[in-house]
């Protein structure tokens, strides 16, 4: 079982991101479960979404306390919410930011984890360029595919096209593709660059 | 066809394939996505003929469903929490009149304190109203139970509630096989009402009945529910034949045959409990689980059979009878009367508190090592210190203020948003 927790703010599409990820895993013939937490999902409020994927049917229904991967849609959450809570020592981390971990003020925190599994990707910038709107979801999922290899870029693209048919979907696929290339290409750079 | 979709959408599509002729509903979280989905299907003409009534309250939703059903239309509605309470009078009437309405309840806590999250307080409050109550342990089960619910309701002429955990199931996106239209059509014949308001053959429905016959009419409600106990497994067997997967029935038993300890639950927590059962089995603990899929009518004999050989039964329930103890626990005790089985009542998952594997392991260790007291209600993960502080404040007398606000202040939280 591979468990992903997604942190964002109401309106950024945390629920959609978790759902798209589950659809991508499903497209690859695996079992997947996506669900959000609820309550304060006002626009701008911290929101969490979850996605599990496994080769066998998923029975468990509790929230993900010890994720294998974290996606952070909004770096301003880093000092507001304990986004790292429970992240496994060999876990993956993808943050939507143009900056590095030192600049984000989490350099020390990141030393506890495997550096090659931690990345930032400027998903909002990529989204602005591809969509004309600051919606980082698709780019982050492309980046997640490159970072973890748990889903392919093709499956992410398929999930995006299913959800957003037509030109909107194509522009999102473009954002995912660019972020994927960026994260894949950055593999040999130091994590805290 | 199997697809990855939200529980609510899967239920909406499945209900549509059951061809309801009237859907009357009022939105309330966490049921809203279901009736929104249905209203879309009516708007686009995918569900036709069907009258979608956006009524002004839950009381009207059930009243309209009663009226529709009495004219011979297949009628459906959905609700949750306070919505179910608000329609309560009409809920009883639907059962007393024997009208085969199907209603989804997206289980949610009841205020106060106001809370939108999942537990079973809402449907437990209506457990004795005369409706059949089925509880889904997964979204696939929820979907399949709806198909069976229409068939069951109409065969026995009683209303059926399909209870599915709000948010946990309604808002989860997972792999679901939504039954195909042809499959549903073959399984669910057109509605042939036992009673119908027909201008060509006029009758009244809903006569006032005095002491001379009230008991007899009420007895019939009970007799029909008892008949349903036989019918439910038959329909489940037929469903499994037609759809190629098992769903429904009275109970789901998991690794119970040699179990000394059995955990009894209703609804979606069953999957998590099964995981814990597997982990404990690996450590050599003889443990199993039973999911009660049909709570009303109550499968007394089947539960006695399923649990009677165990040494202890841990009843884990998402509601309780204030001032008494466990509700399902009391029912389980009834099924086991005279047998030397210890029944331990545990309340968990109230108002959306997650029931985690970690908590369940702790609880079951306590149960196995005799640290839970029979006859005493256990509250899983209860913060005793928090409760103690408020009790101490109350003990000091005077105007100590509202509990909810006091406790929220103690935990350092602002009141959560509701909607």
PDB file of C-alpha atoms in Angstrom, chain B residues 45-311:
ATOM      1  CA  UNK B  45     -33.366  13.170 -19.439  1.00  0.00           C
ATOM      2  CA  UNK B  46     -31.221  10.153 -18.563  1.00  0.00           C
ATOM      3  CA  UNK B  47     -33.703   9.357 -15.815  1.00  0.00           C
ATOM      4  CA  UNK B  48     -37.163   9.501 -17.409  1.00  0.00           C
ATOM      5  CA  UNK B  49     -39.986   9.432 -16.692  1.00  0.00           C
ATOM      6  CA  UNK B  50     -39.274  10.877 -13.275  1.00  0.00           C
ATOM      7  CA  UNK B  51     -40.601  13.845 -11.378  1.00  0.00           C
ATOM      8  CA  UNK B  52     -37.862  15.508  -9.317  1.00  0.00           C
ATOM      9  CA  UNK B  53     -39.376  17.576  -6.522  1.00  0.00           C
ATOM     10  CA  UNK B  54     -37.113  20.012  -4.741  1.00  0.00           C
ATOM     11  CA  UNK B  55     -39.306  20.441  -1.679  1.00  0.00           C
ATOM     12  CA  UNK B  56     -39.021  23.000   1.100  1.00  0.00           C
ATOM     13  CA  UNK B  57     -38.084  20.653   3.952  1.00  0.00           C
ATOM     14  CA  UNK B  58     -37.433  17.056   4.870  1.00  0.00           C
ATOM     15  CA  UNK B  59     -40.940  16.804   6.272  1.00  0.00           C
ATOM     16  CA  UNK B  60     -42.220  17.675   2.824  1.00  0.00           C
ATOM     17  CA  UNK B  61     -39.728  15.325   1.184  1.00  0.00           C
ATOM     18  CA  UNK B  62     -41.120  12.328   3.032  1.00  0.00           C
ATOM     19  CA  UNK B  63     -44.718  13.544   2.734  1.00  0.00           C
ATOM     20  CA  UNK B  64     -44.339  13.875  -1.037  1.00  0.00           C
ATOM     21  CA  UNK B  65     -42.757  10.412  -1.197  1.00  0.00           C
ATOM     22  CA  UNK B  66     -45.736   9.021   0.741  1.00  0.00           C
ATOM     23  CA  UNK B  67     -48.198  10.687  -1.629  1.00  0.00           C
ATOM     24  CA  UNK B  68     -46.296   9.506  -4.681  1.00  0.00           C
ATOM     25  CA  UNK B  69     -45.989   5.956  -3.417  1.00  0.00           C
ATOM     26  CA  UNK B  70     -49.715   5.861  -2.624  1.00  0.00           C
ATOM     27  CA  UNK B  71     -50.490   6.676  -6.252  1.00  0.00           C
ATOM     28  CA  UNK B  72     -48.403   3.699  -7.324  1.00  0.00           C
ATOM     29  CA  UNK B  73     -45.186   5.541  -8.211  1.00  0.00           C
ATOM     30  CA  UNK B  74     -41.793   4.173  -7.218  1.00  0.00           C
ATOM     31  CA  UNK B  75     -40.619   6.851  -4.773  1.00  0.00           C
ATOM     32  CA  UNK B  76     -37.157   7.718  -3.440  1.00  0.00           C
ATOM     33  CA  UNK B  77     -35.629  10.277  -1.137  1.00  0.00           C
ATOM     34  CA  UNK B  78     -32.421  10.794   0.834  1.00  0.00           C
ATOM     35  CA  UNK B  79     -31.498  12.636   3.975  1.00  0.00           C
ATOM     36  CA  UNK B  80     -29.192  12.761   7.010  1.00  0.00           C
ATOM     37  CA  UNK B  81     -28.995  13.830  10.620  1.00  0.00           C
ATOM     38  CA  UNK B  82     -31.401  16.620  11.587  1.00  0.00           C
ATOM     39  CA  UNK B  83     -33.129  16.109   8.258  1.00  0.00           C
ATOM     40  CA  UNK B  84     -34.170  12.626   9.330  1.00  0.00           C
ATOM     41  CA  UNK B  85     -35.417  13.950  12.657  1.00  0.00           C
ATOM     42  CA  UNK B  86     -37.353  16.702  10.940  1.00  0.00           C
ATOM     43  CA  UNK B  87     -39.196  14.154   8.787  1.00  0.00           C
ATOM     44  CA  UNK B  88     -39.697  11.730  11.691  1.00  0.00           C
ATOM     45  CA  UNK B  89     -43.486  11.934  11.871  1.00  0.00           C
ATOM     46  CA  UNK B  90     -43.794  11.181   8.175  1.00  0.00           C
ATOM     47  CA  UNK B  91     -41.146   8.444   8.472  1.00  0.00           C
ATOM     48  CA  UNK B  92     -43.398   6.626  10.942  1.00  0.00           C
ATOM     49  CA  UNK B  93     -46.401   7.169   8.689  1.00  0.00           C
ATOM     50  CA  UNK B  94     -44.662   5.658   5.673  1.00  0.00           C
ATOM     51  CA  UNK B  95     -43.988   2.525   7.718  1.00  0.00           C
ATOM     52  CA  UNK B  96     -47.448   2.370   9.277  1.00  0.00           C
ATOM     53  CA  UNK B  97     -49.078   2.739   5.882  1.00  0.00           C
ATOM     54  CA  UNK B  98     -46.795   0.073   4.428  1.00  0.00           C
ATOM     55  CA  UNK B  99     -45.572   2.193   1.538  1.00  0.00           C
ATOM     56  CA  UNK B 100     -42.428   0.804  -0.137  1.00  0.00           C
ATOM     57  CA  UNK B 101     -40.364   4.005  -0.262  1.00  0.00           C
ATOM     58  CA  UNK B 102     -36.585   3.707  -0.450  1.00  0.00           C
ATOM     59  CA  UNK B 103     -34.494   6.301   1.365  1.00  0.00           C
ATOM     60  CA  UNK B 104     -30.741   6.715   1.607  1.00  0.00           C
ATOM     61  CA  UNK B 105     -29.474   8.059   4.902  1.00  0.00           C
ATOM     62  CA  UNK B 106     -25.929   9.438   4.708  1.00  0.00           C
ATOM     63  CA  UNK B 107     -25.242   8.822   8.386  1.00  0.00           C
ATOM     64  CA  UNK B 108     -24.315  11.928  10.343  1.00  0.00           C
ATOM     65  CA  UNK B 109     -24.281  12.962  13.990  1.00  0.00           C
ATOM     66  CA  UNK B 110     -27.179  14.795  15.599  1.00  0.00           C
ATOM     67  CA  UNK B 111     -26.754  18.084  17.457  1.00  0.00           C
ATOM     68  CA  UNK B 112     -26.220  19.631  19.833  1.00  0.00           C
ATOM     69  CA  UNK B 113     -23.374  20.295  19.588  1.00  0.00           C
ATOM     70  CA  UNK B 114     -23.909  20.854  15.868  1.00  0.00           C
ATOM     71  CA  UNK B 115     -21.633  18.527  13.916  1.00  0.00           C
ATOM     72  CA  UNK B 116     -21.722  17.574  10.253  1.00  0.00           C
ATOM     73  CA  UNK B 117     -19.540  14.475  10.538  1.00  0.00           C
ATOM     74  CA  UNK B 118     -20.355  10.803  10.571  1.00  0.00           C
ATOM     75  CA  UNK B 119     -21.850   8.635  13.261  1.00  0.00           C
ATOM     76  CA  UNK B 120     -25.025   6.555  13.544  1.00  0.00           C
ATOM     77  CA  UNK B 121     -27.089   8.719  15.924  1.00  0.00           C
ATOM     78  CA  UNK B 122     -29.513   9.661  13.171  1.00  0.00           C
ATOM     79  CA  UNK B 123     -30.630   6.244  11.952  1.00  0.00           C
ATOM     80  CA  UNK B 124     -30.390   4.717  15.437  1.00  0.00           C
ATOM     81  CA  UNK B 125     -32.988   7.272  16.541  1.00  0.00           C
ATOM     82  CA  UNK B 126     -35.386   5.785  13.958  1.00  0.00           C
ATOM     83  CA  UNK B 127     -34.501   2.126  14.462  1.00  0.00           C
ATOM     84  CA  UNK B 128     -37.935   1.213  15.826  1.00  0.00           C
ATOM     85  CA  UNK B 129     -40.100   3.229  13.426  1.00  0.00           C
ATOM     86  CA  UNK B 130     -41.000   0.245  11.268  1.00  0.00           C
ATOM     87  CA  UNK B 131     -38.623   0.840   8.353  1.00  0.00           C
ATOM     88  CA  UNK B 132     -36.240  -1.886   7.291  1.00  0.00           C
ATOM     89  CA  UNK B 133     -32.687  -0.670   7.972  1.00  0.00           C
ATOM     90  CA  UNK B 134     -29.749  -1.894   5.899  1.00  0.00           C
ATOM     91  CA  UNK B 135     -26.175  -0.733   6.626  1.00  0.00           C
ATOM     92  CA  UNK B 136     -23.502  -0.573   3.920  1.00  0.00           C
ATOM     93  CA  UNK B 137     -19.902  -1.469   4.737  1.00  0.00           C
ATOM     94  CA  UNK B 138     -18.477  -0.147   1.455  1.00  0.00           C
ATOM     95  CA  UNK B 139     -19.607   1.901  -1.521  1.00  0.00           C
ATOM     96  CA  UNK B 140     -20.007  -1.244  -3.610  1.00  0.00           C
ATOM     97  CA  UNK B 141     -22.249  -2.611  -0.897  1.00  0.00           C
ATOM     98  CA  UNK B 142     -24.192   0.678  -0.765  1.00  0.00           C
ATOM     99  CA  UNK B 143     -24.807   0.560  -4.494  1.00  0.00           C
ATOM    100  CA  UNK B 144     -25.861  -3.092  -4.434  1.00  0.00           C
ATOM    101  CA  UNK B 145     -28.084  -2.604  -1.389  1.00  0.00           C
ATOM    102  CA  UNK B 146     -30.086   0.069  -3.206  1.00  0.00           C
ATOM    103  CA  UNK B 147     -30.970  -2.324  -5.998  1.00  0.00           C
ATOM    104  CA  UNK B 148     -32.011  -4.929  -3.436  1.00  0.00           C
ATOM    105  CA  UNK B 149     -33.847  -2.329  -1.322  1.00  0.00           C
ATOM    106  CA  UNK B 150     -36.394  -1.465  -4.020  1.00  0.00           C
ATOM    107  CA  UNK B 151     -37.057  -5.148  -4.664  1.00  0.00           C
ATOM    108  CA  UNK B 152     -37.394  -5.906  -0.950  1.00  0.00           C
ATOM    109  CA  UNK B 153     -39.560  -2.871  -0.185  1.00  0.00           C
ATOM    110  CA  UNK B 154     -42.001  -3.666  -2.948  1.00  0.00           C
ATOM    111  CA  UNK B 155     -42.183  -7.413  -2.264  1.00  0.00           C
ATOM    112  CA  UNK B 156     -42.972  -6.961   1.412  1.00  0.00           C
ATOM    113  CA  UNK B 157     -44.672  -3.555   1.087  1.00  0.00           C
ATOM    114  CA  UNK B 158     -42.545  -1.774   3.667  1.00  0.00           C
ATOM    115  CA  UNK B 159     -40.182   1.196   3.362  1.00  0.00           C
ATOM    116  CA  UNK B 160     -36.421   0.553   3.383  1.00  0.00           C
ATOM    117  CA  UNK B 161     -33.624   2.795   4.632  1.00  0.00           C
ATOM    118  CA  UNK B 162     -30.171   2.239   3.158  1.00  0.00           C
ATOM    119  CA  UNK B 163     -27.713   3.641   5.673  1.00  0.00           C
ATOM    120  CA  UNK B 164     -24.235   4.607   4.445  1.00  0.00           C
ATOM    121  CA  UNK B 165     -21.613   6.437   6.448  1.00  0.00           C
ATOM    122  CA  UNK B 166     -21.582  10.120   5.612  1.00  0.00           C
ATOM    123  CA  UNK B 167     -18.304  11.419   4.145  1.00  0.00           C
ATOM    124  CA  UNK B 168     -16.480   8.149   4.900  1.00  0.00           C
ATOM    125  CA  UNK B 169     -18.438   6.511   2.075  1.00  0.00           C
ATOM    126  CA  UNK B 170     -20.458   9.283   0.404  1.00  0.00           C
ATOM    127  CA  UNK B 171     -17.361  11.364  -0.368  1.00  0.00           C
ATOM    128  CA  UNK B 172     -14.835   8.572  -0.926  1.00  0.00           C
ATOM    129  CA  UNK B 173     -13.677   7.982  -4.491  1.00  0.00           C
ATOM    130  CA  UNK B 174     -13.043   4.326  -5.140  1.00  0.00           C
ATOM    131  CA  UNK B 175     -13.524   1.479  -7.554  1.00  0.00           C
ATOM    132  CA  UNK B 176     -17.241   0.785  -7.914  1.00  0.00           C
ATOM    133  CA  UNK B 177     -19.164  -1.439 -10.268  1.00  0.00           C
ATOM    134  CA  UNK B 178     -22.382   0.446 -10.997  1.00  0.00           C
ATOM    135  CA  UNK B 179     -25.007  -2.078 -12.097  1.00  0.00           C
ATOM    136  CA  UNK B 180     -25.965  -1.888 -15.760  1.00  0.00           C
ATOM    137  CA  UNK B 181     -29.490  -0.834 -16.711  1.00  0.00           C
ATOM    138  CA  UNK B 182     -30.331  -4.209 -18.280  1.00  0.00           C
ATOM    139  CA  UNK B 183     -29.122  -6.061 -15.185  1.00  0.00           C
ATOM    140  CA  UNK B 184     -31.251  -3.887 -12.908  1.00  0.00           C
ATOM    141  CA  UNK B 185     -34.276  -4.198 -15.179  1.00  0.00           C
ATOM    142  CA  UNK B 186     -33.981  -7.977 -15.123  1.00  0.00           C
ATOM    143  CA  UNK B 187     -33.666  -8.031 -11.321  1.00  0.00           C
ATOM    144  CA  UNK B 188     -36.207  -5.378 -10.392  1.00  0.00           C
ATOM    145  CA  UNK B 189     -39.649  -5.771 -11.983  1.00  0.00           C
ATOM    146  CA  UNK B 190     -41.930  -2.731 -12.375  1.00  0.00           C
ATOM    147  CA  UNK B 191     -43.642  -1.639  -9.158  1.00  0.00           C
ATOM    148  CA  UNK B 192     -46.932  -3.418  -8.544  1.00  0.00           C
ATOM    149  CA  UNK B 193     -48.458  -1.635  -5.567  1.00  0.00           C
ATOM    150  CA  UNK B 194     -50.446  -3.523  -2.961  1.00  0.00           C
ATOM    151  CA  UNK B 195     -52.567  -0.428  -2.457  1.00  0.00           C
ATOM    152  CA  UNK B 196     -53.071   2.444  -4.853  1.00  0.00           C
ATOM    153  CA  UNK B 197     -55.050   5.662  -5.096  1.00  0.00           C
ATOM    154  CA  UNK B 198     -56.813   4.968  -8.361  1.00  0.00           C
ATOM    155  CA  UNK B 199     -59.684   7.236  -9.541  1.00  0.00           C
ATOM    156  CA  UNK B 200     -61.182   4.248 -11.386  1.00  0.00           C
ATOM    157  CA  UNK B 201     -61.222   2.143  -8.246  1.00  0.00           C
ATOM    158  CA  UNK B 202     -61.337   4.618  -5.360  1.00  0.00           C
ATOM    159  CA  UNK B 203     -60.078   3.719  -1.887  1.00  0.00           C
ATOM    160  CA  UNK B 204     -58.890   5.706   1.075  1.00  0.00           C
ATOM    161  CA  UNK B 205     -55.450   5.102   2.561  1.00  0.00           C
ATOM    162  CA  UNK B 206     -54.739   6.164   6.114  1.00  0.00           C
ATOM    163  CA  UNK B 207     -57.927   5.471   8.022  1.00  0.00           C
ATOM    164  CA  UNK B 208     -58.179   6.361  11.696  1.00  0.00           C
ATOM    165  CA  UNK B 209     -58.098   3.126  13.677  1.00  0.00           C
ATOM    166  CA  UNK B 210     -59.373   2.878  17.258  1.00  0.00           C
ATOM    167  CA  UNK B 211     -58.577   0.436  20.024  1.00  0.00           C
ATOM    168  CA  UNK B 212     -60.725  -2.208  18.310  1.00  0.00           C
ATOM    169  CA  UNK B 213     -58.151  -2.813  15.567  1.00  0.00           C
ATOM    170  CA  UNK B 214     -55.015  -0.713  16.203  1.00  0.00           C
ATOM    171  CA  UNK B 215     -53.095  -3.623  17.744  1.00  0.00           C
ATOM    172  CA  UNK B 216     -53.924  -5.827  14.772  1.00  0.00           C
ATOM    173  CA  UNK B 217     -52.733  -3.277  12.217  1.00  0.00           C
ATOM    174  CA  UNK B 218     -49.559  -2.719  14.228  1.00  0.00           C
ATOM    175  CA  UNK B 219     -49.046  -6.482  14.540  1.00  0.00           C
ATOM    176  CA  UNK B 220     -49.013  -6.685  10.753  1.00  0.00           C
ATOM    177  CA  UNK B 221     -46.061  -4.244  10.626  1.00  0.00           C
ATOM    178  CA  UNK B 222     -44.172  -6.595  12.910  1.00  0.00           C
ATOM    179  CA  UNK B 223     -45.240  -9.695  11.004  1.00  0.00           C
ATOM    180  CA  UNK B 224     -44.072  -8.205   7.711  1.00  0.00           C
ATOM    181  CA  UNK B 225     -40.683  -7.316   9.181  1.00  0.00           C
ATOM    182  CA  UNK B 226     -40.355 -10.911  10.397  1.00  0.00           C
ATOM    183  CA  UNK B 227     -41.194 -12.092   6.867  1.00  0.00           C
ATOM    184  CA  UNK B 228     -38.455  -9.820   5.582  1.00  0.00           C
ATOM    185  CA  UNK B 229     -35.927 -11.806   7.641  1.00  0.00           C
ATOM    186  CA  UNK B 230     -36.522 -14.725   5.284  1.00  0.00           C
ATOM    187  CA  UNK B 231     -36.816 -12.605   2.181  1.00  0.00           C
ATOM    188  CA  UNK B 232     -33.582 -10.628   2.631  1.00  0.00           C
ATOM    189  CA  UNK B 233     -31.225 -13.639   2.270  1.00  0.00           C
ATOM    190  CA  UNK B 234     -33.295 -14.912  -0.688  1.00  0.00           C
ATOM    191  CA  UNK B 235     -32.985 -11.575  -2.480  1.00  0.00           C
ATOM    192  CA  UNK B 236     -29.257 -11.451  -1.661  1.00  0.00           C
ATOM    193  CA  UNK B 237     -28.772 -14.935  -3.123  1.00  0.00           C
ATOM    194  CA  UNK B 238     -30.658 -13.989  -6.261  1.00  0.00           C
ATOM    195  CA  UNK B 239     -28.636 -10.787  -6.528  1.00  0.00           C
ATOM    196  CA  UNK B 240     -25.387 -12.675  -6.301  1.00  0.00           C
ATOM    197  CA  UNK B 241     -26.587 -15.048  -9.031  1.00  0.00           C
ATOM    198  CA  UNK B 242     -27.607 -12.188 -11.317  1.00  0.00           C
ATOM    199  CA  UNK B 243     -24.720  -9.770 -10.700  1.00  0.00           C
ATOM    200  CA  UNK B 244     -21.891 -12.198 -10.002  1.00  0.00           C
ATOM    201  CA  UNK B 245     -20.892 -10.721  -6.654  1.00  0.00           C
ATOM    202  CA  UNK B 246     -22.169 -11.159  -3.161  1.00  0.00           C
ATOM    203  CA  UNK B 247     -23.956  -8.301  -1.414  1.00  0.00           C
ATOM    204  CA  UNK B 248     -26.687  -7.810   1.136  1.00  0.00           C
ATOM    205  CA  UNK B 249     -28.034 -10.488   3.398  1.00  0.00           C
ATOM    206  CA  UNK B 250     -28.433 -10.215   7.141  1.00  0.00           C
ATOM    207  CA  UNK B 251     -24.829 -10.485   8.354  1.00  0.00           C
ATOM    208  CA  UNK B 252     -21.289 -10.542   7.048  1.00  0.00           C
ATOM    209  CA  UNK B 253     -19.101 -12.920   8.997  1.00  0.00           C
ATOM    210  CA  UNK B 254     -15.319 -12.640   8.855  1.00  0.00           C
ATOM    211  CA  UNK B 255     -13.057 -15.365  10.289  1.00  0.00           C
ATOM    212  CA  UNK B 256     -15.607 -16.194  12.974  1.00  0.00           C
ATOM    213  CA  UNK B 257     -15.766 -19.990  12.764  1.00  0.00           C
ATOM    214  CA  UNK B 258     -13.177 -20.673  15.510  1.00  0.00           C
ATOM    215  CA  UNK B 259     -13.122 -17.171  17.028  1.00  0.00           C
ATOM    216  CA  UNK B 260     -13.068 -16.728  20.800  1.00  0.00           C
ATOM    217  CA  UNK B 261     -13.456 -12.979  20.409  1.00  0.00           C
ATOM    218  CA  UNK B 262     -15.788 -11.408  17.875  1.00  0.00           C
ATOM    219  CA  UNK B 263     -16.115  -7.716  17.071  1.00  0.00           C
ATOM    220  CA  UNK B 264     -19.615  -6.664  15.993  1.00  0.00           C
ATOM    221  CA  UNK B 265     -20.054  -3.498  13.941  1.00  0.00           C
ATOM    222  CA  UNK B 266     -22.429  -1.723  11.582  1.00  0.00           C
ATOM    223  CA  UNK B 267     -21.291   0.129   8.484  1.00  0.00           C
ATOM    224  CA  UNK B 268     -17.991   1.177   6.958  1.00  0.00           C
ATOM    225  CA  UNK B 269     -15.725   0.549   9.948  1.00  0.00           C
ATOM    226  CA  UNK B 270     -15.926  -3.158   9.124  1.00  0.00           C
ATOM    227  CA  UNK B 271     -13.009  -2.932   6.668  1.00  0.00           C
ATOM    228  CA  UNK B 272     -10.667  -1.383   9.221  1.00  0.00           C
ATOM    229  CA  UNK B 273     -11.793  -3.963  11.803  1.00  0.00           C
ATOM    230  CA  UNK B 274     -11.076  -6.783   9.328  1.00  0.00           C
ATOM    231  CA  UNK B 275      -7.531  -5.460   8.852  1.00  0.00           C
ATOM    232  CA  UNK B 276      -7.042  -5.520  12.622  1.00  0.00           C
ATOM    233  CA  UNK B 277      -8.516  -9.022  12.820  1.00  0.00           C
ATOM    234  CA  UNK B 278      -5.978 -10.206  10.222  1.00  0.00           C
ATOM    235  CA  UNK B 279      -3.097  -8.621  12.139  1.00  0.00           C
ATOM    236  CA  UNK B 280      -4.198 -10.192  15.429  1.00  0.00           C
ATOM    237  CA  UNK B 281      -4.709 -13.565  13.744  1.00  0.00           C
ATOM    238  CA  UNK B 282      -1.050 -13.424  12.679  1.00  0.00           C
ATOM    239  CA  UNK B 283      -0.192 -13.116  16.360  1.00  0.00           C
ATOM    240  CA  UNK B 284      -2.282 -16.211  17.072  1.00  0.00           C
ATOM    241  CA  UNK B 285      -5.343 -14.461  18.511  1.00  0.00           C
ATOM    242  CA  UNK B 286      -8.552 -16.302  17.660  1.00  0.00           C
ATOM    243  CA  UNK B 287     -10.621 -13.303  16.638  1.00  0.00           C
ATOM    244  CA  UNK B 288     -13.222 -12.515  14.008  1.00  0.00           C
ATOM    245  CA  UNK B 289     -15.729  -9.845  13.030  1.00  0.00           C
ATOM    246  CA  UNK B 290     -19.418  -9.651  12.219  1.00  0.00           C
ATOM    247  CA  UNK B 291     -20.979  -6.810  10.268  1.00  0.00           C
ATOM    248  CA  UNK B 292     -24.701  -6.463  10.854  1.00  0.00           C
ATOM    249  CA  UNK B 293     -26.002  -5.537   7.417  1.00  0.00           C
ATOM    250  CA  UNK B 294     -29.676  -5.705   8.330  1.00  0.00           C
ATOM    251  CA  UNK B 295     -30.368  -4.144  11.712  1.00  0.00           C
ATOM    252  CA  UNK B 296     -34.165  -3.939  11.298  1.00  0.00           C
ATOM    253  CA  UNK B 297     -35.658  -6.460  11.195  1.00  0.00           C
ATOM    254  CA  UNK B 298     -33.203  -7.748  13.756  1.00  0.00           C
ATOM    255  CA  UNK B 299     -31.570 -11.063  12.803  1.00  0.00           C
ATOM    256  CA  UNK B 300     -31.729 -12.509  16.312  1.00  0.00           C
ATOM    257  CA  UNK B 301     -31.349 -16.195  15.443  1.00  0.00           C
ATOM    258  CA  UNK B 302     -28.573 -15.588  12.930  1.00  0.00           C
ATOM    259  CA  UNK B 303     -26.613 -13.510  15.435  1.00  0.00           C
ATOM    260  CA  UNK B 304     -27.068 -16.123  18.143  1.00  0.00           C
ATOM    261  CA  UNK B 305     -25.714 -18.675  15.700  1.00  0.00           C
ATOM    262  CA  UNK B 306     -22.808 -16.449  14.609  1.00  0.00           C
ATOM    263  CA  UNK B 307     -21.750 -15.320  18.091  1.00  0.00           C
ATOM    264  CA  UNK B 308     -22.924 -18.100  20.388  1.00  0.00           C
ATOM    265  CA  UNK B 309     -19.641 -20.049  20.409  1.00  0.00           C
ATOM    266  CA  UNK B 310     -17.467 -17.048  21.251  1.00  0.00           C
ATOM    267  CA  UNK B 311     -16.139 -16.258  24.719  1.00  0.00           C
TER     268      UNK B 311
END
